[in-house]
């Protein structure tokens, strides 16, 4: 049972335009959401996160939006740059006595076209 | 570099052999996680340590798998009698106690079982 879903395996965006990556979840106990970026042969790198008490968090070119009623979050990257080409994973966790293990989606491969 | 380190980065073994991986978390991070990532999937939680105590194990962790963190610093993950289905990237992550949920990942150990 995939509790975190990224339905788009890949996405291509022109350099300078906006990249929008989507993620859906089914577990209503999730209260913290994160986006990780992964290059080949490297571990995931934390990008941005959002708590369930917020609906938006912004950090430079990256903004994450959370719609709890729809159990949906999205990552916006603007403007997109060639260095943003990577696999992006959505992850979620729930408060569990200090064990905030992450449940990941299957990833979206973002390609920025120069 | 004071990030999470993992050793070895790559391991090729024959079916039936035992393998051991090591993870050195960021200094002072008392929570340590192991994940496994197979092709086309996101990382999946395997087990979690708070200091030297192993507090949770996923059902993915069969009895052929064992993890330790003897002094609350580095951790080892051993797989006995490896099977071809164990081929995957094994990722380690750490987080300080009381910190937010942003886990810091190491580069991973890629295991290939022939």
GROMACS .gro file of C-alpha atoms in nm:
model
  228
    1UNK     CA    1   0.000   0.000   0.000
    2UNK     CA    2   0.170   0.316  -0.125
    3UNK     CA    3   0.093   0.581   0.136
    4UNK     CA    4   0.282   0.853  -0.049
    5UNK     CA    5   0.232   0.876  -0.423
    6UNK     CA    6   0.410   1.069  -0.693
    7UNK     CA    7   0.213   0.992  -1.005
    8UNK     CA    8   0.444   1.162  -1.252
    9UNK     CA    9   0.761   0.957  -1.302
   10UNK     CA   10   0.917   1.232  -1.510
   11UNK     CA   11   0.880   1.599  -1.595
   12UNK     CA   12   1.061   1.820  -1.846
   13UNK     CA   13   1.063   2.198  -1.806
   14UNK     CA   14   1.229   2.475  -2.000
   15UNK     CA   15   1.500   2.665  -1.817
   16UNK     CA   16   1.361   2.978  -1.652
   17UNK     CA   17   1.005   2.843  -1.634
   18UNK     CA   18   0.826   2.708  -1.330
   19UNK     CA   19   0.856   2.341  -1.232
   20UNK     CA   20   0.565   2.196  -1.038
   21UNK     CA   21   0.604   1.856  -0.877
   22UNK     CA   22   0.305   1.690  -0.716
   23UNK     CA   23   0.258   1.444  -0.433
   24UNK     CA   24  -0.048   1.279  -0.277
   25UNK     CA   25  -0.074   1.091   0.049
   26UNK     CA   26  -0.334   0.866   0.207
   27UNK     CA   27  -0.233   0.847   0.574
   28UNK     CA   28  -0.416   1.120   0.767
   29UNK     CA   29  -0.172   1.076   1.057
   30UNK     CA   30   0.112   1.231   0.858
   31UNK     CA   31   0.187   1.572   1.004
   32UNK     CA   32   0.519   1.668   0.847
   33UNK     CA   33   0.616   1.666   0.484
   34UNK     CA   34   0.951   1.699   0.315
   35UNK     CA   35   1.102   1.718  -0.030
   36UNK     CA   36   1.437   1.561  -0.106
   37UNK     CA   37   1.649   1.592  -0.417
   38UNK     CA   38   1.867   1.307  -0.535
   39UNK     CA   39   2.148   1.296  -0.787
   40UNK     CA   40   2.274   0.962  -0.923
   41UNK     CA   41   2.509   0.775  -0.689
   42UNK     CA   42   2.437   1.015  -0.402
   43UNK     CA   43   2.207   1.004  -0.104
   44UNK     CA   44   1.894   1.221  -0.090
   45UNK     CA   45   1.954   1.584   0.001
   46UNK     CA   46   1.695   1.772   0.204
   47UNK     CA   47   1.534   2.056   0.013
   48UNK     CA   48   1.236   2.199   0.199
   49UNK     CA   49   0.970   2.091   0.447
   50UNK     CA   50   0.630   2.190   0.578
   51UNK     CA   51   0.438   2.117   0.893
   52UNK     CA   52   0.070   2.027   0.874
   53UNK     CA   53  -0.018   2.347   1.062
   54UNK     CA   54   0.093   2.550   0.761
   55UNK     CA   55  -0.022   2.558   0.402
   56UNK     CA   56   0.283   2.718   0.246
   57UNK     CA   57   0.656   2.736   0.308
   58UNK     CA   58   0.901   2.925   0.092
   59UNK     CA   59   1.279   2.910   0.069
   60UNK     CA   60   1.436   3.103  -0.214
   61UNK     CA   61   1.332   2.953  -0.545
   62UNK     CA   62   1.149   2.668  -0.373
   63UNK     CA   63   0.795   2.679  -0.235
   64UNK     CA   64   0.597   2.390  -0.094
   65UNK     CA   65   0.218   2.404  -0.077
   66UNK     CA   66   0.008   2.175   0.141
   67UNK     CA   67  -0.363   2.107   0.093
   68UNK     CA   68  -0.461   1.890   0.388
   69UNK     CA   69  -0.821   1.842   0.286
   70UNK     CA   70  -0.708   1.703  -0.048
   71UNK     CA   71  -0.408   1.524   0.105
   72UNK     CA   72  -0.193   1.686  -0.159
   73UNK     CA   73   0.129   1.878  -0.164
   74UNK     CA   74   0.330   2.034  -0.439
   75UNK     CA   75   0.678   2.173  -0.485
   76UNK     CA   76   0.723   2.479  -0.703
   77UNK     CA   77   1.065   2.572  -0.837
   78UNK     CA   78   1.091   2.910  -1.004
   79UNK     CA   79   1.285   2.993  -1.205
   80UNK     CA   80   1.405   2.645  -1.298
   81UNK     CA   81   1.777   2.603  -1.356
   82UNK     CA   82   1.977   2.324  -1.525
   83UNK     CA   83   2.125   2.227  -1.188
   84UNK     CA   84   1.774   2.143  -1.070
   85UNK     CA   85   1.775   1.835  -1.293
   86UNK     CA   86   1.751   1.544  -1.049
   87UNK     CA   87   1.504   1.299  -0.898
   88UNK     CA   88   1.273   1.459  -0.642
   89UNK     CA   89   1.121   1.257  -0.362
   90UNK     CA   90   0.825   1.357  -0.152
   91UNK     CA   91   0.834   1.218   0.203
   92UNK     CA   92   0.606   1.226   0.504
   93UNK     CA   93   0.629   1.145   0.872
   94UNK     CA   94   0.404   1.128   1.174
   95UNK     CA   95   0.478   1.210   1.534
   96UNK     CA   96   0.570   0.880   1.695
   97UNK     CA   97   0.751   0.928   2.025
   98UNK     CA   98   1.059   1.064   1.856
   99UNK     CA   99   1.072   0.812   1.573
  100UNK     CA  100   0.995   1.029   1.276
  101UNK     CA  101   1.067   0.764   1.016
  102UNK     CA  102   1.006   0.887   0.666
  103UNK     CA  103   0.767   0.735   0.413
  104UNK     CA  104   0.878   0.822   0.062
  105UNK     CA  105   0.706   0.843  -0.273
  106UNK     CA  106   0.854   0.679  -0.581
  107UNK     CA  107   1.010   1.000  -0.711
  108UNK     CA  108   0.978   1.231  -1.009
  109UNK     CA  109   1.270   1.278  -1.246
  110UNK     CA  110   1.291   1.647  -1.334
  111UNK     CA  111   1.482   1.749  -1.644
  112UNK     CA  112   1.546   2.117  -1.709
  113UNK     CA  113   1.595   2.190  -2.075
  114UNK     CA  114   1.846   2.470  -2.144
  115UNK     CA  115   3.327   1.707   0.561
  116UNK     CA  116   3.120   1.630   0.870
  117UNK     CA  117   2.822   1.474   0.691
  118UNK     CA  118   2.695   1.119   0.719
  119UNK     CA  119   2.944   0.870   0.577
  120UNK     CA  120   2.890   0.513   0.466
  121UNK     CA  121   3.134   0.238   0.385
  122UNK     CA  122   3.173   0.070   0.146
  123UNK     CA  123   3.011   0.268  -0.134
  124UNK     CA  124   2.975  -0.042  -0.348
  125UNK     CA  125   2.968  -0.410  -0.262
  126UNK     CA  126   2.939  -0.703  -0.503
  127UNK     CA  127   2.890  -1.042  -0.347
  128UNK     CA  128   2.779  -1.389  -0.436
  129UNK     CA  129   2.448  -1.528  -0.322
  130UNK     CA  130   2.479  -1.691   0.018
  131UNK     CA  131   2.763  -1.473   0.141
  132UNK     CA  132   2.739  -1.240   0.442
  133UNK     CA  133   2.795  -0.866   0.406
  134UNK     CA  134   2.831  -0.583   0.657
  135UNK     CA  135   2.788  -0.212   0.598
  136UNK     CA  136   2.894   0.073   0.821
  137UNK     CA  137   2.737   0.413   0.880
  138UNK     CA  138   2.897   0.704   1.063
  139UNK     CA  139   2.632   0.963   1.146
  140UNK     CA  140   2.687   1.332   1.197
  141UNK     CA  141   2.857   1.385   1.532
  142UNK     CA  142   2.611   1.445   1.816
  143UNK     CA  143   2.319   1.307   1.615
  144UNK     CA  144   2.168   1.050   1.846
  145UNK     CA  145   1.897   0.921   1.611
  146UNK     CA  146   2.005   0.698   1.324
  147UNK     CA  147   1.793   0.539   1.051
  148UNK     CA  148   1.855   0.273   0.788
  149UNK     CA  149   1.660   0.270   0.462
  150UNK     CA  150   1.669   0.053   0.153
  151UNK     CA  151   1.606   0.180  -0.198
  152UNK     CA  152   1.540  -0.048  -0.493
  153UNK     CA  153   1.524   0.053  -0.858
  154UNK     CA  154   1.231   0.280  -0.936
  155UNK     CA  155   1.125   0.310  -0.574
  156UNK     CA  156   1.175   0.560  -0.299
  157UNK     CA  157   1.374   0.473   0.012
  158UNK     CA  158   1.194   0.235   0.250
  159UNK     CA  159   1.241   0.241   0.626
  160UNK     CA  160   1.429  -0.055   0.774
  161UNK     CA  161   1.521   0.030   1.132
  162UNK     CA  162   1.584   0.311   1.377
  163UNK     CA  163   1.820   0.372   1.670
  164UNK     CA  164   1.806   0.624   1.946
  165UNK     CA  165   2.158   0.624   2.084
  166UNK     CA  166   2.247   0.253   2.115
  167UNK     CA  167   1.888   0.131   2.147
  168UNK     CA  168   1.720  -0.019   1.842
  169UNK     CA  169   1.365   0.102   1.886
  170UNK     CA  170   1.186  -0.010   1.572
  171UNK     CA  171   1.235  -0.263   1.295
  172UNK     CA  172   1.035  -0.279   0.975
  173UNK     CA  173   0.878  -0.604   0.861
  174UNK     CA  174   1.112  -0.566   0.562
  175UNK     CA  175   1.395  -0.656   0.799
  176UNK     CA  176   1.392  -1.034   0.786
  177UNK     CA  177   1.582  -1.246   1.037
  178UNK     CA  178   1.877  -1.249   0.796
  179UNK     CA  179   1.925  -0.879   0.869
  180UNK     CA  180   2.076  -0.742   1.188
  181UNK     CA  181   2.173  -0.390   1.282
  182UNK     CA  182   2.374  -0.262   1.574
  183UNK     CA  183   2.486   0.067   1.716
  184UNK     CA  184   2.700  -0.050   2.006
  185UNK     CA  185   2.822   0.280   2.148
  186UNK     CA  186   2.556   0.507   2.015
  187UNK     CA  187   2.787   0.641   1.746
  188UNK     CA  188   2.846   0.441   1.426
  189UNK     CA  189   2.609   0.167   1.317
  190UNK     CA  190   2.648  -0.155   1.122
  191UNK     CA  191   2.396  -0.340   0.908
  192UNK     CA  192   2.470  -0.707   0.841
  193UNK     CA  193   2.293  -0.926   0.589
  194UNK     CA  194   2.348  -1.300   0.626
  195UNK     CA  195   2.305  -1.553   0.344
  196UNK     CA  196   2.245  -1.281   0.087
  197UNK     CA  197   1.984  -1.332  -0.183
  198UNK     CA  198   1.952  -1.165  -0.521
  199UNK     CA  199   1.650  -0.978  -0.391
  200UNK     CA  200   1.875  -0.802  -0.140
  201UNK     CA  201   2.036  -0.606  -0.424
  202UNK     CA  202   1.959  -0.245  -0.348
  203UNK     CA  203   2.099   0.085  -0.224
  204UNK     CA  204   2.125   0.088   0.155
  205UNK     CA  205   2.098   0.439   0.297
  206UNK     CA  206   2.176   0.568   0.642
  207UNK     CA  207   2.041   0.893   0.786
  208UNK     CA  208   2.082   1.076   1.112
  209UNK     CA  209   1.906   1.349   1.304
  210UNK     CA  210   1.972   1.521   1.637
  211UNK     CA  211   1.743   1.458   1.929
  212UNK     CA  212   1.476   1.722   1.955
  213UNK     CA  213   1.552   1.840   1.606
  214UNK     CA  214   1.308   1.884   1.324
  215UNK     CA  215   1.234   1.593   1.097
  216UNK     CA  216   1.491   1.675   0.833
  217UNK     CA  217   1.704   1.364   0.814
  218UNK     CA  218   2.055   1.392   0.675
  219UNK     CA  219   2.142   1.106   0.444
  220UNK     CA  220   2.472   0.946   0.362
  221UNK     CA  221   2.577   0.857   0.006
  222UNK     CA  222   2.455   0.498   0.045
  223UNK     CA  223   2.605   0.154  -0.010
  224UNK     CA  224   2.504  -0.012  -0.335
  225UNK     CA  225   2.482  -0.389  -0.290
  226UNK     CA  226   2.480  -0.624  -0.588
  227UNK     CA  227   2.416  -0.991  -0.518
  228UNK     CA  228   2.517  -1.219  -0.806
   0.00000   0.00000   0.00000
